[in-house]
mmCIF file of C-alpha atoms in Angstrom:
data_model
loop_
_atom_site.group_PDB
_atom_site.id
_atom_site.type_symbol
_atom_site.label_atom_id
_atom_site.label_comp_id
_atom_site.label_asym_id
_atom_site.label_seq_id
_atom_site.Cartn_x
_atom_site.Cartn_y
_atom_site.Cartn_z
ATOM 1 C CA MET A 1462 18.261 23.720 5.223
ATOM 2 C CA ILE A 1463 15.535 24.308 2.675
ATOM 3 C CA ALA A 1464 17.665 23.144 -0.313
ATOM 4 C CA GLU A 1465 18.669 19.886 1.429
ATOM 5 C CA VAL A 1466 15.054 19.146 2.457
ATOM 6 C CA PHE A 1467 13.923 19.858 -1.131
ATOM 7 C CA VAL A 1468 16.295 17.440 -2.681
ATOM 8 C CA VAL A 1469 15.597 14.652 -0.207
ATOM 9 C CA SER A 1470 11.900 15.226 -0.718
ATOM 10 C CA ILE A 1471 12.210 14.745 -4.482
ATOM 11 C CA ILE A 1472 13.794 11.339 -3.792
ATOM 12 C CA ALA A 1473 11.105 10.565 -1.254
ATOM 13 C CA GLY A 1474 8.362 11.430 -3.634
ATOM 14 C CA PHE A 1475 9.932 9.426 -6.477
ATOM 15 C CA VAL A 1476 10.335 6.283 -4.376
ATOM 16 C CA GLY A 1477 6.901 6.658 -2.621
ATOM 17 C CA SER A 1478 4.948 7.039 -5.895
ATOM 18 C CA LEU A 1479 6.640 3.976 -7.382
ATOM 19 C CA LEU A 1480 6.119 1.729 -4.416
ATOM 20 C CA GLY A 1481 2.816 3.093 -2.979
ATOM 21 C CA ILE A 1482 4.324 3.740 0.506
ATOM 22 C CA GLY A 1483 4.350 7.553 0.622
ATOM 23 C CA GLY A 1484 7.448 9.663 1.298
ATOM 24 C CA GLY A 1485 7.336 9.634 5.057
ATOM 25 C CA LEU A 1486 9.627 6.655 5.358
ATOM 26 C CA ILE A 1487 12.462 8.838 4.028
ATOM 27 C CA VAL A 1488 11.363 12.313 5.113
ATOM 28 C CA ILE A 1489 10.742 11.581 8.784
ATOM 29 C CA PRO A 1490 14.131 9.941 9.622
ATOM 30 C CA PHE A 1491 15.914 12.692 7.620
ATOM 31 C CA LEU A 1492 14.314 15.570 9.471
ATOM 32 C CA SER A 1493 14.631 13.956 12.908
ATOM 33 C CA ILE A 1494 18.206 12.840 12.553
ATOM 34 C CA VAL A 1495 19.840 15.518 10.423
ATOM 35 C CA PHE A 1496 17.950 18.588 11.486
ATOM 36 C CA LYS A 1497 16.882 17.416 14.979
ATOM 37 C CA PHE A 1498 13.164 17.969 14.506
ATOM 38 C CA ASN A 1499 11.075 16.446 17.295
ATOM 39 C CA MET A 1500 8.981 13.452 16.296
ATOM 40 C CA HIS A 1501 5.727 15.392 16.139
ATOM 41 C CA GLN A 1502 7.225 17.973 13.733
ATOM 42 C CA ALA A 1503 8.804 15.206 11.689
ATOM 43 C CA ALA A 1504 5.564 13.216 11.547
ATOM 44 C CA ALA A 1505 3.661 16.297 10.438
ATOM 45 C CA ALA A 1506 6.124 16.816 7.609
ATOM 46 C CA GLY A 1507 5.763 13.076 6.799
ATOM 47 C CA LEU A 1508 2.000 13.530 6.442
ATOM 48 C CA VAL A 1509 2.591 16.432 4.092
ATOM 49 C CA SER A 1510 4.886 14.257 2.020
ATOM 50 C CA VAL A 1511 2.151 11.496 1.832
ATOM 51 C CA ILE A 1512 -0.471 14.038 0.659
ATOM 52 C CA ALA A 1513 1.909 15.464 -1.916
ATOM 53 C CA THR A 1514 2.907 11.997 -3.104
ATOM 54 C CA SER A 1515 -0.759 11.050 -3.521
ATOM 55 C CA SER A 1516 -1.591 14.372 -5.250
ATOM 56 C CA GLY A 1517 1.396 14.272 -7.563
ATOM 57 C CA ALA A 1518 0.865 10.689 -8.688
ATOM 58 C CA ALA A 1519 -2.920 10.479 -8.627
ATOM 59 C CA SER A 1520 -3.749 12.144 -11.979
ATOM 60 C CA ALA A 1521 -1.134 10.117 -13.896
ATOM 61 C CA TYR A 1522 -2.274 6.804 -12.348
ATOM 62 C CA VAL A 1523 -5.929 7.485 -12.904
ATOM 63 C CA LYS A 1524 -5.239 8.417 -16.513
ATOM 64 C CA ASP A 1525 -3.357 5.144 -17.024
ATOM 65 C CA ARG A 1526 -6.214 3.264 -15.334
ATOM 66 C CA LEU A 1527 -3.912 1.894 -12.720
ATOM 67 C CA THR A 1528 -5.739 3.296 -9.679
ATOM 68 C CA HIS A 1529 -8.931 1.371 -8.829
ATOM 69 C CA LEU A 1530 -10.978 3.914 -6.890
ATOM 70 C CA ARG A 1531 -13.703 1.439 -5.687
ATOM 71 C CA ILE A 1532 -11.182 -0.950 -4.249
ATOM 72 C CA GLY A 1533 -9.363 1.954 -2.574
ATOM 73 C CA MET A 1534 -12.541 3.391 -0.928
ATOM 74 C CA PHE A 1535 -13.675 -0.126 0.121
ATOM 75 C CA LEU A 1536 -10.363 -0.819 1.957
ATOM 76 C CA GLN A 1537 -10.297 2.733 3.362
ATOM 77 C CA LEU A 1538 -13.295 1.796 5.428
ATOM 78 C CA ALA A 1539 -11.335 -1.040 6.983
ATOM 79 C CA THR A 1540 -8.393 1.219 7.770
ATOM 80 C CA VAL A 1541 -10.684 3.713 9.579
ATOM 81 C CA ILE A 1542 -12.394 0.885 11.624
ATOM 82 C CA GLY A 1543 -8.916 -0.475 12.482
ATOM 83 C CA GLY A 1544 -7.627 2.917 13.473
ATOM 84 C CA VAL A 1545 -10.503 3.520 15.847
ATOM 85 C CA LEU A 1546 -10.010 0.025 17.383
ATOM 86 C CA GLY A 1547 -6.267 0.627 17.754
ATOM 87 C CA ALA A 1548 -6.875 3.874 19.614
ATOM 88 C CA ILE A 1549 -9.313 2.082 21.974
ATOM 89 C CA LEU A 1550 -7.047 -0.875 22.536
ATOM 90 C CA SER A 1551 -3.801 1.120 22.949
ATOM 91 C CA GLY A 1552 -4.080 1.083 26.725
ATOM 92 C CA PHE A 1553 -4.682 -2.702 26.939
ATOM 93 C CA LEU A 1554 -2.449 -4.501 24.433
ATOM 94 C CA PRO A 1555 1.355 -4.782 24.718
ATOM 95 C CA ALA A 1556 2.670 -2.769 21.753
ATOM 96 C CA LYS A 1557 6.136 -4.342 21.854
ATOM 97 C CA VAL A 1558 4.705 -7.895 21.450
ATOM 98 C CA LEU A 1559 2.573 -6.752 18.565
ATOM 99 C CA SER A 1560 5.493 -4.959 16.911
ATOM 100 C CA PHE A 1561 7.581 -8.127 17.145
ATOM 101 C CA ILE A 1562 4.853 -10.394 15.699
ATOM 102 C CA PHE A 1563 4.091 -8.092 12.829
ATOM 103 C CA GLY A 1564 7.805 -7.577 12.200
ATOM 104 C CA ILE A 1565 8.193 -11.407 11.732
ATOM 105 C CA LEU A 1566 5.109 -11.440 9.400
ATOM 106 C CA LEU A 1567 6.422 -8.625 7.299
ATOM 107 C CA LEU A 1568 9.794 -10.328 6.954
ATOM 108 C CA TYR A 1569 8.072 -13.475 5.804
ATOM 109 C CA ASN A 1570 5.985 -11.485 3.253
ATOM 110 C CA SER A 1571 9.070 -9.757 1.935
ATOM 111 C CA PHE A 1572 10.567 -13.072 0.890
ATOM 112 C CA LEU A 1573 7.229 -14.111 -0.655
ATOM 113 C CA MET A 1574 7.300 -11.008 -2.741
ATOM 114 C CA ILE A 1575 10.849 -11.627 -3.979
ATOM 115 C CA LYS A 1576 9.883 -15.202 -4.799
ATOM 116 C CA ASN A 1577 6.822 -14.082 -6.771
ATOM 117 C CA ARG A 1578 8.568 -11.206 -8.485
ATOM 118 C CA LYS A 1579 7.675 -12.439 -12.016
ATOM 119 C CA SER A 1580 4.029 -13.223 -11.362
ATOM 120 C CA ASP A 1581 2.685 -10.085 -13.076
ATOM 121 C CA GLU A 1582 4.624 -10.796 -16.233
ATOM 122 C CA LYS A 1583 3.260 -14.285 -16.878
ATOM 123 C CA PRO A 1584 0.833 -14.302 -19.764
ATOM 124 C CA GLN A 1585 -2.692 -15.210 -18.783
ATOM 125 C CA SER A 1586 -4.592 -17.624 -21.011
ATOM 126 C CA SER A 1587 -8.022 -16.346 -20.059
ATOM 127 C CA SER A 1588 -9.862 -13.547 -18.212
ATOM 128 C CA PRO A 1589 -9.597 -13.796 -14.444
ATOM 129 C CA GLN A 1590 -12.426 -15.464 -12.525
ATOM 130 C CA ILE A 1591 -14.655 -12.833 -10.889
ATOM 131 C CA SER A 1592 -16.134 -13.922 -7.510
ATOM 132 C CA LYS A 1593 -19.693 -13.135 -6.534
ATOM 133 C CA TRP A 1594 -18.663 -10.398 -4.126
ATOM 134 C CA ALA A 1595 -16.113 -8.913 -6.507
ATOM 135 C CA LYS A 1596 -18.907 -8.683 -9.009
ATOM 136 C CA LYS A 1597 -21.380 -7.154 -6.638
ATOM 137 C CA LEU A 1598 -18.952 -4.560 -5.362
ATOM 138 C CA GLU A 1599 -17.356 -4.065 -8.908
ATOM 139 C CA LEU A 1600 -13.853 -4.800 -7.600
ATOM 140 C CA TYR A 1601 -12.400 -5.754 -10.953
ATOM 141 C CA GLY A 1602 -10.888 -3.922 -13.982
ATOM 142 C CA SER A 1603 -8.076 -3.815 -16.474
ATOM 143 C CA TYR A 1604 -5.165 -1.663 -17.596
ATOM 144 C CA PHE A 1605 -2.902 -1.506 -20.593
ATOM 145 C CA ASP A 1606 0.684 -2.636 -19.752
ATOM 146 C CA LYS A 1607 3.075 -0.594 -21.872
ATOM 147 C CA ILE A 1608 5.996 -3.024 -21.375
ATOM 148 C CA GLN A 1609 4.117 -6.148 -22.374
ATOM 149 C CA ASN A 1610 1.970 -4.206 -24.883
ATOM 150 C CA ARG A 1611 -1.257 -5.933 -23.854
ATOM 151 C CA GLU A 1612 -4.380 -5.344 -21.794
ATOM 152 C CA ILE A 1613 -4.184 -6.923 -18.383
ATOM 153 C CA GLU A 1614 -7.481 -7.899 -16.731
ATOM 154 C CA TYR A 1615 -7.725 -8.547 -13.014
ATOM 155 C CA SER A 1616 -10.289 -9.100 -10.239
ATOM 156 C CA ALA A 1617 -9.899 -8.758 -6.485
ATOM 157 C CA GLN A 1618 -9.585 -12.158 -4.820
ATOM 158 C CA ASN A 1619 -10.041 -13.079 -1.058
ATOM 159 C CA ILE A 1620 -11.966 -9.828 -0.411
ATOM 160 C CA ALA A 1621 -12.693 -10.753 3.188
ATOM 161 C CA GLY A 1622 -8.941 -11.459 3.844
ATOM 162 C CA GLY A 1623 -7.917 -8.112 2.281
ATOM 163 C CA PHE A 1624 -10.502 -6.286 4.400
ATOM 164 C CA LEU A 1625 -9.221 -8.089 7.512
ATOM 165 C CA MET A 1626 -5.613 -7.225 6.664
ATOM 166 C CA MET A 1627 -6.406 -3.560 6.298
ATOM 167 C CA THR A 1628 -8.397 -3.608 9.608
ATOM 168 C CA LEU A 1629 -5.326 -5.126 11.329
ATOM 169 C CA ALA A 1630 -3.154 -2.531 9.606
ATOM 170 C CA GLY A 1631 -5.316 0.226 11.015
ATOM 171 C CA ILE A 1632 -5.128 -1.303 14.509
ATOM 172 C CA LEU A 1633 -1.378 -1.518 14.314
ATOM 173 C CA SER A 1634 -1.108 2.034 13.014
ATOM 174 C CA GLY A 1635 -3.200 3.243 15.951
ATOM 175 C CA LEU A 1636 -1.212 1.232 18.533
ATOM 176 C CA LEU A 1637 2.321 1.872 17.238
ATOM 177 C CA GLY A 1638 1.971 5.155 15.462
ATOM 178 C CA ILE A 1639 3.266 3.843 12.155
ATOM 179 C CA GLY A 1640 2.022 4.460 8.591
ATOM 180 C CA SER A 1641 0.056 1.742 6.869
ATOM 181 C CA GLY A 1642 1.240 2.231 3.246
ATOM 182 C CA ILE A 1643 3.182 -0.982 3.328
ATOM 183 C CA PHE A 1644 0.178 -2.914 4.704
ATOM 184 C CA LYS A 1645 -2.036 -1.460 2.001
ATOM 185 C CA VAL A 1646 0.267 -2.749 -0.699
ATOM 186 C CA LEU A 1647 0.481 -6.144 0.986
ATOM 187 C CA ALA A 1648 -3.268 -6.425 1.258
ATOM 188 C CA LEU A 1649 -3.740 -5.504 -2.383
ATOM 189 C CA ASP A 1650 -0.959 -7.495 -3.782
ATOM 190 C CA THR A 1651 -0.378 -10.704 -1.760
ATOM 191 C CA ILE A 1652 -3.914 -11.216 -0.360
ATOM 192 C CA MET A 1653 -6.264 -9.784 -2.959
ATOM 193 C CA LYS A 1654 -3.906 -10.891 -5.815
ATOM 194 C CA LEU A 1655 -4.080 -7.562 -7.817
ATOM 195 C CA PRO A 1656 -1.271 -6.648 -10.187
ATOM 196 C CA PHE A 1657 1.588 -4.923 -8.381
ATOM 197 C CA LYS A 1658 1.236 -1.678 -10.301
ATOM 198 C CA VAL A 1659 -2.458 -1.491 -9.532
ATOM 199 C CA SER A 1660 -1.636 -2.208 -5.856
ATOM 200 C CA THR A 1661 0.895 0.619 -5.579
ATOM 201 C CA ALA A 1662 -1.278 3.137 -7.517
ATOM 202 C CA THR A 1663 -4.349 2.358 -5.400
ATOM 203 C CA SER A 1664 -2.275 2.547 -2.214
ATOM 204 C CA ASN A 1665 -1.072 6.068 -3.263
ATOM 205 C CA PHE A 1666 -4.680 7.158 -3.578
ATOM 206 C CA MET A 1667 -5.711 5.673 -0.282
ATOM 207 C CA MET A 1668 -2.796 7.164 1.698
ATOM 208 C CA GLY A 1669 -3.659 10.703 0.580
ATOM 209 C CA VAL A 1670 -7.164 10.317 1.995
ATOM 210 C CA THR A 1671 -5.881 9.008 5.288
ATOM 211 C CA ALA A 1672 -3.175 11.609 5.743
ATOM 212 C CA LEU A 1673 -5.517 14.462 4.862
ATOM 213 C CA ALA A 1674 -7.772 13.454 7.706
ATOM 214 C CA SER A 1675 -4.856 13.252 10.176
ATOM 215 C CA ILE A 1676 -2.886 16.377 9.456
ATOM 216 C CA SER A 1677 -5.453 18.688 10.932
ATOM 217 C CA ILE A 1678 -4.565 17.364 14.414
ATOM 218 C CA TYR A 1679 -0.898 18.343 13.902
ATOM 219 C CA LEU A 1680 -1.977 21.750 12.579
ATOM 220 C CA ALA A 1681 -4.154 22.419 15.605
ATOM 221 C CA ARG A 1682 -1.231 21.459 17.933
ATOM 222 C CA GLY A 1683 1.266 23.781 16.148
ATOM 223 C CA ASP A 1684 3.489 21.001 14.961
ATOM 224 C CA ILE A 1685 3.781 22.313 11.409
ATOM 225 C CA VAL A 1686 7.180 23.834 10.573
ATOM 226 C CA TYR A 1687 5.995 25.819 7.585
ATOM 227 C CA ASP A 1688 9.218 26.431 5.687
ATOM 228 C CA ALA A 1689 10.290 22.764 5.948
ATOM 229 C CA CYS A 1690 6.769 21.503 5.063
ATOM 230 C CA GLY A 1691 6.681 23.840 2.091
ATOM 231 C CA ALA A 1692 9.930 22.457 0.801
ATOM 232 C CA VAL A 1693 8.714 18.953 1.451
ATOM 233 C CA ALA A 1694 5.460 19.479 -0.345
ATOM 234 C CA VAL A 1695 7.072 20.988 -3.508
ATOM 235 C CA GLY A 1696 9.895 18.437 -3.595
ATOM 236 C CA VAL A 1697 7.652 15.431 -3.172
ATOM 237 C CA LEU A 1698 5.265 16.772 -5.787
ATOM 238 C CA VAL A 1699 8.112 16.950 -8.278
ATOM 239 C CA GLY A 1700 9.467 13.523 -7.319
ATOM 240 C CA SER A 1701 6.113 11.808 -7.392
ATOM 241 C CA ALA A 1702 5.178 13.273 -10.745
ATOM 242 C CA ILE A 1703 8.395 11.889 -12.185
ATOM 243 C CA GLY A 1704 7.794 8.488 -10.566
ATOM 244 C CA ALA A 1705 4.245 8.312 -11.864
ATOM 245 C CA ARG A 1706 5.434 9.058 -15.398
ATOM 246 C CA LEU A 1707 8.177 6.388 -15.292
ATOM 247 C CA MET A 1708 6.296 3.645 -13.370
ATOM 248 C CA PRO A 1709 4.399 2.239 -16.457
ATOM 249 C CA TYR A 1710 7.701 1.626 -18.125
ATOM 250 C CA ILE A 1711 9.414 -0.206 -15.277
ATOM 251 C CA LYS A 1712 8.982 -3.991 -14.964
ATOM 252 C CA SER A 1713 6.848 -5.153 -12.047
ATOM 253 C CA LYS A 1714 9.458 -7.538 -10.806
ATOM 254 C CA TYR A 1715 11.914 -4.700 -10.193
ATOM 255 C CA LEU A 1716 9.253 -2.756 -8.269
ATOM 256 C CA ARG A 1717 8.550 -5.824 -6.196
ATOM 257 C CA ILE A 1718 12.189 -6.332 -5.350
ATOM 258 C CA ALA A 1719 12.499 -2.687 -4.281
ATOM 259 C CA PHE A 1720 9.338 -2.862 -2.195
ATOM 260 C CA ALA A 1721 10.624 -6.118 -0.627
ATOM 261 C CA LEU A 1722 13.843 -4.391 0.416
ATOM 262 C CA ILE A 1723 11.843 -1.599 2.117
ATOM 263 C CA LEU A 1724 9.767 -4.309 3.708
ATOM 264 C CA ILE A 1725 12.793 -6.025 5.094
ATOM 265 C CA TYR A 1726 14.087 -2.768 6.617
ATOM 266 C CA THR A 1727 10.708 -2.017 8.181
ATOM 267 C CA SER A 1728 10.360 -5.578 9.588
ATOM 268 C CA ILE A 1729 13.792 -5.491 11.189
ATOM 269 C CA GLU A 1730 12.963 -2.064 12.767
ATOM 270 C CA MET A 1731 9.631 -3.496 14.155
ATOM 271 C CA ILE A 1732 11.387 -6.585 15.529
ATOM 272 C CA ARG A 1733 14.031 -4.421 17.133
ATOM 273 C CA LYS A 1734 11.379 -2.224 18.714
ATOM 274 C CA GLY A 1735 9.639 -5.396 19.996
ATOM 275 C CA LEU A 1736 12.798 -6.755 21.620
ATOM 276 C CA PHE A 1737 14.252 -3.582 23.192
#
């Protein structure tokens, strides 16, 4: 079992670090379907994979100036607020209806991402306009794109919309028990208009903080299967380190397409859960 989990975890870490979604989307179904882990044990291993993905990719992304720490911590506040609200509202709101509605929204956003897949590669004639709040909160920056061989400047747009999106993501995560990595990337990319590589790198950083706060609950309940989680942690670390090294050399449009395909799969699953 350990060898199989290790190999799958390498793949999960590689994909997760490239797309900013963590490795849980691959690790959890594999452990629950192939090795018949119960959902609590699989979810605990999924959290381990998220922490390992974030740890493995963080140093490389910070070194390449892809991770924007201030934006990450700013939106992390919205996620926490949303998670608390989701836990409070879980007994009052129909989860199936919310799952269906958000599934439709995700499906729509996936097609928008495919449509805008070349937006990061268009040359910009001038520096981006920095709004008053982006300037006050220092939600702007730049990174050197190794493919285009130029410095790319950016500034967070629609800050209120991004904060609201992350609050809704936290609520949905609390209500439906799903990860919010996909929503983090959507908030950063489609709403706040950050370059896709910055969005995925910052999402990786944010997910690690969130998962670290959550895993103590699973540890206290005894849901950690130590040999499997150990294999997951090592495998994901290896995969995420490889992904982080390769990401600067992959065109953003290909990353967008891959993310959109994951988004389509997730949206279909949410729509299915909302209907049945």
